[in-house]
Structure formats: C-alpha cells, structure tokens
Coordinates of N, CA and C in Angstrom, one line a residue:
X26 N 23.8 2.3 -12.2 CA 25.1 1.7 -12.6 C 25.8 2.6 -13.6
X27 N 27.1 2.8 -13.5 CA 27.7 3.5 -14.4 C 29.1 2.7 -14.7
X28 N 29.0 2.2 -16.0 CA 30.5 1.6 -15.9 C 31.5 2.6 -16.8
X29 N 32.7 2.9 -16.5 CA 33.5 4.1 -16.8 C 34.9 3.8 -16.9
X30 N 36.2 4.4 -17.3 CA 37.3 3.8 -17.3 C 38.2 4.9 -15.9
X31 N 38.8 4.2 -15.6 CA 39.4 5.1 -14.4 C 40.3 6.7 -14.3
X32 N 40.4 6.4 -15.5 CA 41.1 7.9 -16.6 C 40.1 9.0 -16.6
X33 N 39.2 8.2 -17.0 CA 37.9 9.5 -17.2 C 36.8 9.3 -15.8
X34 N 37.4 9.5 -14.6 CA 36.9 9.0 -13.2 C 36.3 10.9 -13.5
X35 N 36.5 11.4 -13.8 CA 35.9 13.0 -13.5 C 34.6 12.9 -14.3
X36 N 34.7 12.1 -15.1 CA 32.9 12.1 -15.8 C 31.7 12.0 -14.6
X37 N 32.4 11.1 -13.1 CA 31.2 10.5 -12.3 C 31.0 11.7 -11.5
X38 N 29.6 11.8 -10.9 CA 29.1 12.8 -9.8 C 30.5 13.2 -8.6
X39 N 30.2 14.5 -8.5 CA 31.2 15.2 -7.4 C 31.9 14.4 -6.2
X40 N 30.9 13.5 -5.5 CA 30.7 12.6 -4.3 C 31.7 11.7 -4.9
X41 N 31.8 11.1 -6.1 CA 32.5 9.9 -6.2 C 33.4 10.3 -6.9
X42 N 33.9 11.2 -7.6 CA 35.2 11.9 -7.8 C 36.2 12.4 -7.2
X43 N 35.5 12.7 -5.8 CA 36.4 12.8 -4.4 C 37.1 11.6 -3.6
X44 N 35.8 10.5 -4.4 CA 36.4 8.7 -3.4 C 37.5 8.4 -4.3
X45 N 37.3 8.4 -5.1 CA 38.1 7.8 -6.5 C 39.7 8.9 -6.2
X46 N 39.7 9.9 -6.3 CA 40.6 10.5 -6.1 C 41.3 10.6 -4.8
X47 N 41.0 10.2 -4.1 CA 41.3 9.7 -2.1 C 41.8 8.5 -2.5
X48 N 41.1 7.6 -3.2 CA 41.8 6.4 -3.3 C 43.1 6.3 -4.3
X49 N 43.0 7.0 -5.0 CA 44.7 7.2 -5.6 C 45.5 8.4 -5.1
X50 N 45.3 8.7 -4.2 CA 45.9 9.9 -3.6 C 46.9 8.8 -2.4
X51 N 45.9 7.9 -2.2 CA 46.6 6.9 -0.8 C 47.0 5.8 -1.6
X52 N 47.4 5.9 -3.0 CA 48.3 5.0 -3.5 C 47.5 3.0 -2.8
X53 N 46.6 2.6 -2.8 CA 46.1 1.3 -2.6 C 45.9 0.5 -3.1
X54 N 46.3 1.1 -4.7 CA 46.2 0.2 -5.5 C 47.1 -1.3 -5.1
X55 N 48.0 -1.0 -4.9 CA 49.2 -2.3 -4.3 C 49.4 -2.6 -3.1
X56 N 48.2 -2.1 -2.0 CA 47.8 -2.5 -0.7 C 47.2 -3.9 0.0
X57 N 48.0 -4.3 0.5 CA 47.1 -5.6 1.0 C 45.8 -5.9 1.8
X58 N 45.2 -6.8 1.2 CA 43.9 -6.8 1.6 C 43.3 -6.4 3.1
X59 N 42.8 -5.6 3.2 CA 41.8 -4.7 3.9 C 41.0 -3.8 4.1
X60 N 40.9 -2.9 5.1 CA 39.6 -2.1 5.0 C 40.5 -1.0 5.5
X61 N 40.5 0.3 4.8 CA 41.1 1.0 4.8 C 39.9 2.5 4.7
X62 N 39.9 3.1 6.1 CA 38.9 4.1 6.7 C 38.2 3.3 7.4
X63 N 37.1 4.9 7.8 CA 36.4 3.7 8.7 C 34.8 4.0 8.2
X64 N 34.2 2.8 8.6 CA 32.3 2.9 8.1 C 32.0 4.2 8.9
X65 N 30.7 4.5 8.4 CA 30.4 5.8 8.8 C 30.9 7.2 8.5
X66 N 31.9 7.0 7.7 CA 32.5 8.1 7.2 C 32.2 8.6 5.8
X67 N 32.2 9.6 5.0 CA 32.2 9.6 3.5 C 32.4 8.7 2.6
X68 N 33.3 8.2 2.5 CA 34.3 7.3 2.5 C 34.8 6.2 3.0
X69 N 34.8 4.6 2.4 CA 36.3 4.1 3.0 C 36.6 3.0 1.4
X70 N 37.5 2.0 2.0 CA 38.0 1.4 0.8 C 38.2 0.0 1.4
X71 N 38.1 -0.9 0.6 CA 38.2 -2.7 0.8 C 39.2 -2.8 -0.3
X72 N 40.1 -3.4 0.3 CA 41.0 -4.2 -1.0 C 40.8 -5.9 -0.3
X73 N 40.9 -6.6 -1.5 CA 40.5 -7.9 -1.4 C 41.1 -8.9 -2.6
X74 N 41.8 -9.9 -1.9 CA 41.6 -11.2 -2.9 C 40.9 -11.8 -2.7
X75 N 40.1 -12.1 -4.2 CA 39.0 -12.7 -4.3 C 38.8 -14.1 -5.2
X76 N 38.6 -15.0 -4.7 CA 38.6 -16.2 -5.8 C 37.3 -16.0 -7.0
X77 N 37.3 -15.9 -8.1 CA 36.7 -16.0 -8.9 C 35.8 -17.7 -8.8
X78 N 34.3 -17.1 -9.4 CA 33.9 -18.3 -9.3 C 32.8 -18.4 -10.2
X79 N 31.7 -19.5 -11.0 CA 31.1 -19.8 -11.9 C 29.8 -18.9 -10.7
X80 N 29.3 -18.0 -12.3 CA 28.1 -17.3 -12.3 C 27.2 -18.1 -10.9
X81 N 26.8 -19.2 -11.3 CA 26.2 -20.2 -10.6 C 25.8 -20.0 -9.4
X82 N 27.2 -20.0 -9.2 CA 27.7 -19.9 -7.3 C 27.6 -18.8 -6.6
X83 N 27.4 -18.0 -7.5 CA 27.2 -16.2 -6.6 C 26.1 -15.9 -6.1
X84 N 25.5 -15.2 -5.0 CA 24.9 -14.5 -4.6 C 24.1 -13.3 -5.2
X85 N 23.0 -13.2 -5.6 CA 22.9 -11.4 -5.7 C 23.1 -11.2 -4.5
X86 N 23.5 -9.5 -4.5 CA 24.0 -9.0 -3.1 C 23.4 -7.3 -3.6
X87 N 23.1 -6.7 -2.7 CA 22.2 -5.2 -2.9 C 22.6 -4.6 -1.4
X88 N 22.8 -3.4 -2.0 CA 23.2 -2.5 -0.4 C 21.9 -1.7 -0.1
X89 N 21.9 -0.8 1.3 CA 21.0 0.3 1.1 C 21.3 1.6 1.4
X90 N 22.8 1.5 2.2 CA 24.2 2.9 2.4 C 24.6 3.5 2.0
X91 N 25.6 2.3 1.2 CA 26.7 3.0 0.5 C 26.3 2.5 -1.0
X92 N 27.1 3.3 -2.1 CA 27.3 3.1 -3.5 C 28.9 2.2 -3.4
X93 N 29.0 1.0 -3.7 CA 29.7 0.7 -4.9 C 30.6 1.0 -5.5
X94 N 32.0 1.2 -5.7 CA 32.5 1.7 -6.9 C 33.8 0.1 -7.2
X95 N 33.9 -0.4 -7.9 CA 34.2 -1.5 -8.1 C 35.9 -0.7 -9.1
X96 N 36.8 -1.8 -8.7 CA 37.8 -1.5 -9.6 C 38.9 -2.6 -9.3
X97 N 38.8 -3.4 -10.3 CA 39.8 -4.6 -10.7 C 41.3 -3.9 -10.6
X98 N 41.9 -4.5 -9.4 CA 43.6 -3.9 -9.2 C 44.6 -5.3 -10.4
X99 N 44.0 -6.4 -10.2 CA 44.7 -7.5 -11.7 C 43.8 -8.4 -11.5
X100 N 43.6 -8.4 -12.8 CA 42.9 -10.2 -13.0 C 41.6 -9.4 -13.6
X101 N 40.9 -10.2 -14.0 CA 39.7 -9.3 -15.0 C 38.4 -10.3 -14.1
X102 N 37.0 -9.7 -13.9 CA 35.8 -10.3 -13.4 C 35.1 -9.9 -13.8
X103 N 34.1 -10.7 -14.3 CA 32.8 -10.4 -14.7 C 31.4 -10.5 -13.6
X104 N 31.0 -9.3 -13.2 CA 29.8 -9.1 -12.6 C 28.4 -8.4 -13.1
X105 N 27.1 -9.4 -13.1 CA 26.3 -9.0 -13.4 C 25.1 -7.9 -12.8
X106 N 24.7 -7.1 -13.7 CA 24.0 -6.1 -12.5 C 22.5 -6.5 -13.1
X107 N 21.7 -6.3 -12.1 CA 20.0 -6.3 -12.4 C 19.9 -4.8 -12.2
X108 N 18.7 -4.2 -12.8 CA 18.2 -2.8 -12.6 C 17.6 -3.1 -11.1
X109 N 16.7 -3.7 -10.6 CA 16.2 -3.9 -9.6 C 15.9 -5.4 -9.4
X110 N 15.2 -5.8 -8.1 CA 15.1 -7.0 -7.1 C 13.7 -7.7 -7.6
X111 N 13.2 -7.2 -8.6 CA 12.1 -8.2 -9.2 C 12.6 -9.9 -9.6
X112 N 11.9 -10.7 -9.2 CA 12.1 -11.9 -9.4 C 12.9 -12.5 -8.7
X113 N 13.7 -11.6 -7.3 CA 14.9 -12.2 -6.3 C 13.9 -12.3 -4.9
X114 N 14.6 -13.2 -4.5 CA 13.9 -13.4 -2.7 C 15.2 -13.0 -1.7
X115 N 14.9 -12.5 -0.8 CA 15.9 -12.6 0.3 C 16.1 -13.5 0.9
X116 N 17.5 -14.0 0.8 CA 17.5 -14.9 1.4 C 18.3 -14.5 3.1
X117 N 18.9 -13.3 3.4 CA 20.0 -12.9 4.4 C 20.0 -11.3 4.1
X118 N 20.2 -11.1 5.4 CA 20.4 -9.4 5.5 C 21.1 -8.8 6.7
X119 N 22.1 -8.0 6.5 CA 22.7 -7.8 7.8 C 23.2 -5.7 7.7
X120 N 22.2 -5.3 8.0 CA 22.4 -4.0 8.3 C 23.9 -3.8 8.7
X121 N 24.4 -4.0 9.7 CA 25.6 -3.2 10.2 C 27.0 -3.9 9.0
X122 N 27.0 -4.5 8.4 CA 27.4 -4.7 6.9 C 26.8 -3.8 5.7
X123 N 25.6 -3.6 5.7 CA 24.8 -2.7 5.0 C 24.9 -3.9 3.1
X124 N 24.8 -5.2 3.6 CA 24.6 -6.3 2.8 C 23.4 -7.2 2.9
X125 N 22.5 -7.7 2.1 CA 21.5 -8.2 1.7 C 22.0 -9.1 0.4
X126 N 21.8 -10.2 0.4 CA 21.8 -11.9 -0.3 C 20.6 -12.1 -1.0
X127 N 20.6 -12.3 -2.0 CA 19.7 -12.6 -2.6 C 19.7 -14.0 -3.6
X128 N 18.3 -14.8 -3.8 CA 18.4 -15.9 -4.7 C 17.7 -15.5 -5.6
X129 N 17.6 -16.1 -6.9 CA 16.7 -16.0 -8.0 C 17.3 -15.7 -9.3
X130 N 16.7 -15.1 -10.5 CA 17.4 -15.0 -11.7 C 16.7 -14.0 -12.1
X131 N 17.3 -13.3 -13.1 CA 16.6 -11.9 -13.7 C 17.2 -12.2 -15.4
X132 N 17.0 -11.2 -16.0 CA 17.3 -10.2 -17.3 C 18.4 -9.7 -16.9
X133 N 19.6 -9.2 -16.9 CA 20.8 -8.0 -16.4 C 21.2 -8.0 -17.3
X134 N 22.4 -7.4 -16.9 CA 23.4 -6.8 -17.9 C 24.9 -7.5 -17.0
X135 N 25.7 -8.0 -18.0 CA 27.0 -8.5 -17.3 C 28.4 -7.5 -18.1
X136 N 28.8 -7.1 -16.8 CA 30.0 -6.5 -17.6 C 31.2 -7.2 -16.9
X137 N 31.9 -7.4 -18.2 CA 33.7 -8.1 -18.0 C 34.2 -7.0 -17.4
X138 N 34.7 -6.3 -16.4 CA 35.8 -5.5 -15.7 C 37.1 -5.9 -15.7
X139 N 37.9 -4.9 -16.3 CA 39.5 -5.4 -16.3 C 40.2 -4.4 -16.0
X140 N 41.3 -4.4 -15.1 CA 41.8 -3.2 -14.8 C 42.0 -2.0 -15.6
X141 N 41.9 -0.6 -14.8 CA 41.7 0.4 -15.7 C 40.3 0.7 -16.4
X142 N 39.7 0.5 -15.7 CA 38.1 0.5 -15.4 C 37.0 0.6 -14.2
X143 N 36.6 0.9 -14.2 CA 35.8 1.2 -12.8 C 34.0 0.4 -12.9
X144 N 33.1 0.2 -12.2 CA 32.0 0.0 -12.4 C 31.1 0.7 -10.8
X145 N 30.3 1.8 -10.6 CA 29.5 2.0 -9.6 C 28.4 1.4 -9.8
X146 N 27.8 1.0 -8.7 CA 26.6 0.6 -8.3 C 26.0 1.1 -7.4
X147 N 24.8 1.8 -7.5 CA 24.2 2.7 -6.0 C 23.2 1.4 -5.5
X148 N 23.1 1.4 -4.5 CA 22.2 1.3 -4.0 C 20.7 0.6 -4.4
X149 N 20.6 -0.2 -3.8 CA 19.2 -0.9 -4.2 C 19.9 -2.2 -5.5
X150 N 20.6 -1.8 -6.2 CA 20.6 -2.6 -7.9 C 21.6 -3.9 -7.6
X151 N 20.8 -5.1 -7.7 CA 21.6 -6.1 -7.1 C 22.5 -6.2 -8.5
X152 N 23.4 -6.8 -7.6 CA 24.3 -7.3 -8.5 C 25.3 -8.6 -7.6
X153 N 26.0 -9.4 -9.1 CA 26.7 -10.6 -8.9 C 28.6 -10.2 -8.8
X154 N 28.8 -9.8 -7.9 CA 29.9 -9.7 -7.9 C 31.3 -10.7 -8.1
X155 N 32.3 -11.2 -9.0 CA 33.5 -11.6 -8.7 C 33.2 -13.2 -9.6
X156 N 32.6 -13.3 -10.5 CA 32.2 -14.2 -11.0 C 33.3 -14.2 -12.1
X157 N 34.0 -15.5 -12.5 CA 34.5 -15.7 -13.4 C 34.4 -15.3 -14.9
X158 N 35.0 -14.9 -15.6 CA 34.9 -14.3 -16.5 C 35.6 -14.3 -18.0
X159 N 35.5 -16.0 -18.2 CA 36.2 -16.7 -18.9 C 37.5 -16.6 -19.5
X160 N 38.3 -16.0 -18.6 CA 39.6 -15.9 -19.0 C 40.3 -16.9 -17.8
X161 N 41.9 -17.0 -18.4 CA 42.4 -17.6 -17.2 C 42.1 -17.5 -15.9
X162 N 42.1 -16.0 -15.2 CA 42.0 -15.1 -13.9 C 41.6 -16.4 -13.3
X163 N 41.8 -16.7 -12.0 CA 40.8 -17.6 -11.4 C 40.3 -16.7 -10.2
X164 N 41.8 -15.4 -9.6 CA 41.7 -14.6 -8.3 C 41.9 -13.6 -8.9
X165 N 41.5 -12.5 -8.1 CA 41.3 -11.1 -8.6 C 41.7 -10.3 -7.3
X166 N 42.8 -9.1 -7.4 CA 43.2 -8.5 -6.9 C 42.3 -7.1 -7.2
X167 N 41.1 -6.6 -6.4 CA 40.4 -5.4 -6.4 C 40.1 -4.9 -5.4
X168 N 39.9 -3.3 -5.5 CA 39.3 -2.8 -4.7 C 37.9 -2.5 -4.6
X169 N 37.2 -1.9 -3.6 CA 35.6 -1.4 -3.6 C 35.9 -0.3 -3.0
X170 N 35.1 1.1 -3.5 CA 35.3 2.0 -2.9 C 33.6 2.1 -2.4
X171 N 33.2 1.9 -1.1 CA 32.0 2.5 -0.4 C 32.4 3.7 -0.2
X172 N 31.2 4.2 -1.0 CA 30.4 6.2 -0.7 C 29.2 6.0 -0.1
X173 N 29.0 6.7 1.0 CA 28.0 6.6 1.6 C 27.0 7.5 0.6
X174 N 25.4 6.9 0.8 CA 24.9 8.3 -0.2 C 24.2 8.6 0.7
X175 N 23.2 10.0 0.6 CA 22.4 10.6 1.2 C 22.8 11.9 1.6
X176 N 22.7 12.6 2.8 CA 22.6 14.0 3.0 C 24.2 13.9 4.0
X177 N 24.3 13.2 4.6 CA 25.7 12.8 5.3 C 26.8 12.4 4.4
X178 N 26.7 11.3 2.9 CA 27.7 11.1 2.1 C 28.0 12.2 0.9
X179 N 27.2 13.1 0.9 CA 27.2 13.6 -0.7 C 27.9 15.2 -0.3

C-alpha cells in the first residue's frame, strides 16, 4: 500500500507513474462513469459513482492482476487496508474480474482519501473500499486506475 498525494505521483514505481500520467494526459478526471481501455492491457481506468456506505456493509475485496491505484475525483472515502488475508474467509471469487470477496475482521489501517490524493494497493492486500467517512459525502465521484503487474504490466 502506498498512500501519496497526486502532485507527488513521481514518488511511485516507473509502472504506476506512466498510469497516473495516461490518466491525466486523457483528462478523466470529469469523465462519466466507465471503463476507459481495455483489460489485458498495461493499463486501463474505471470512473464510478459510488454510494458511500457504513464500514459494516463492505466487503473485503483483494485482486491477484492488477494493482490498485485509487483516486477520489469529489467527495472524500475512507477505505481500510489489511496487510494480508489472515483472519478473512472467501466468501466469492471471479477471475475474469480479477476480484475476490471476503468476510471477516482484522487489525488495518483506514485511510480518509480526499481528492488530490491517491492510495495504491497491489495485489493480494485486502482492502475495504468506499466506505463512509464521516463527513457529509454520502457519493463519491472516483477513479481506479488498474496496472497490471508482473512481466507483461511492468
């Protein structure tokens, strides 16, 4: 996990300084919700409205593809990350999503995300995405940038 501000997007590895910069190169910040590239590529981008909702209600969710790169377009969310899947059960898994569901409860770390911030997550490290984050926000206008990793993404 690396959480970072989107100014200092050059601090993160080579691989994700190219997505991050593709994604403001195509201006998507103010794009309507979609999927923008295609899977299987280096690269692609999800813009989404998302309803915010109590910690409670969330899923862990863990990839095993792509990394992550999270970035609040308005509205502020708080999502929790675990280092790893100790103490979670699977409950759902769907490879050609490259998503896995998880129940259970851990130790993590929660960080508040507000725009002009970023948060990656590689691979394996579940985390609670879009959870409410005690401010007004109830929907959140953000992007996901998936980077594939491995010898094909990097």
């Amino acid at each position: 996990m690396i959480y970072e501000t989107l100014k200092n997007y050059h601090r993160l590895p080579e691989n994700l300084q190219e997505a991050v910069e593709a994604f403001q190169r195509l201006e998507l910040q103010h794009a309507p919700s979609g999927t923008y590239g295609q899977r299987g590529q280096k690269y692609f981008f999800l813009i989404s409205d998302s309803k915010l909702r109590p910690e409670s209600e969330v899923r862990y969710e863990a990839h095993e593809q792509y990394i992550d790169i999270h970035i609040p377009l308005t509205g502020k969310e708080k999502i929790k990350c675990l280092p790893e899947k100790t103490n979670l059960r699977l409950l759902e898994k769907s490879v050609s999503e490259d998503v896995a569901f998880y129940c259970g409860e851990g130790e993590g770390t929660e960080i508040l995300l507000s725009p002009g911030e970023l948060l990656v997550i590689y691979p394996g490290e579940p985390h609670k995405p879009s959870c409410l984050a005690g401010s007004k926000d109830r929907m959140i206008h953000k992007a996901v940038i998936k980077v594939r990793e491995g010898k094909n993404g990097n």
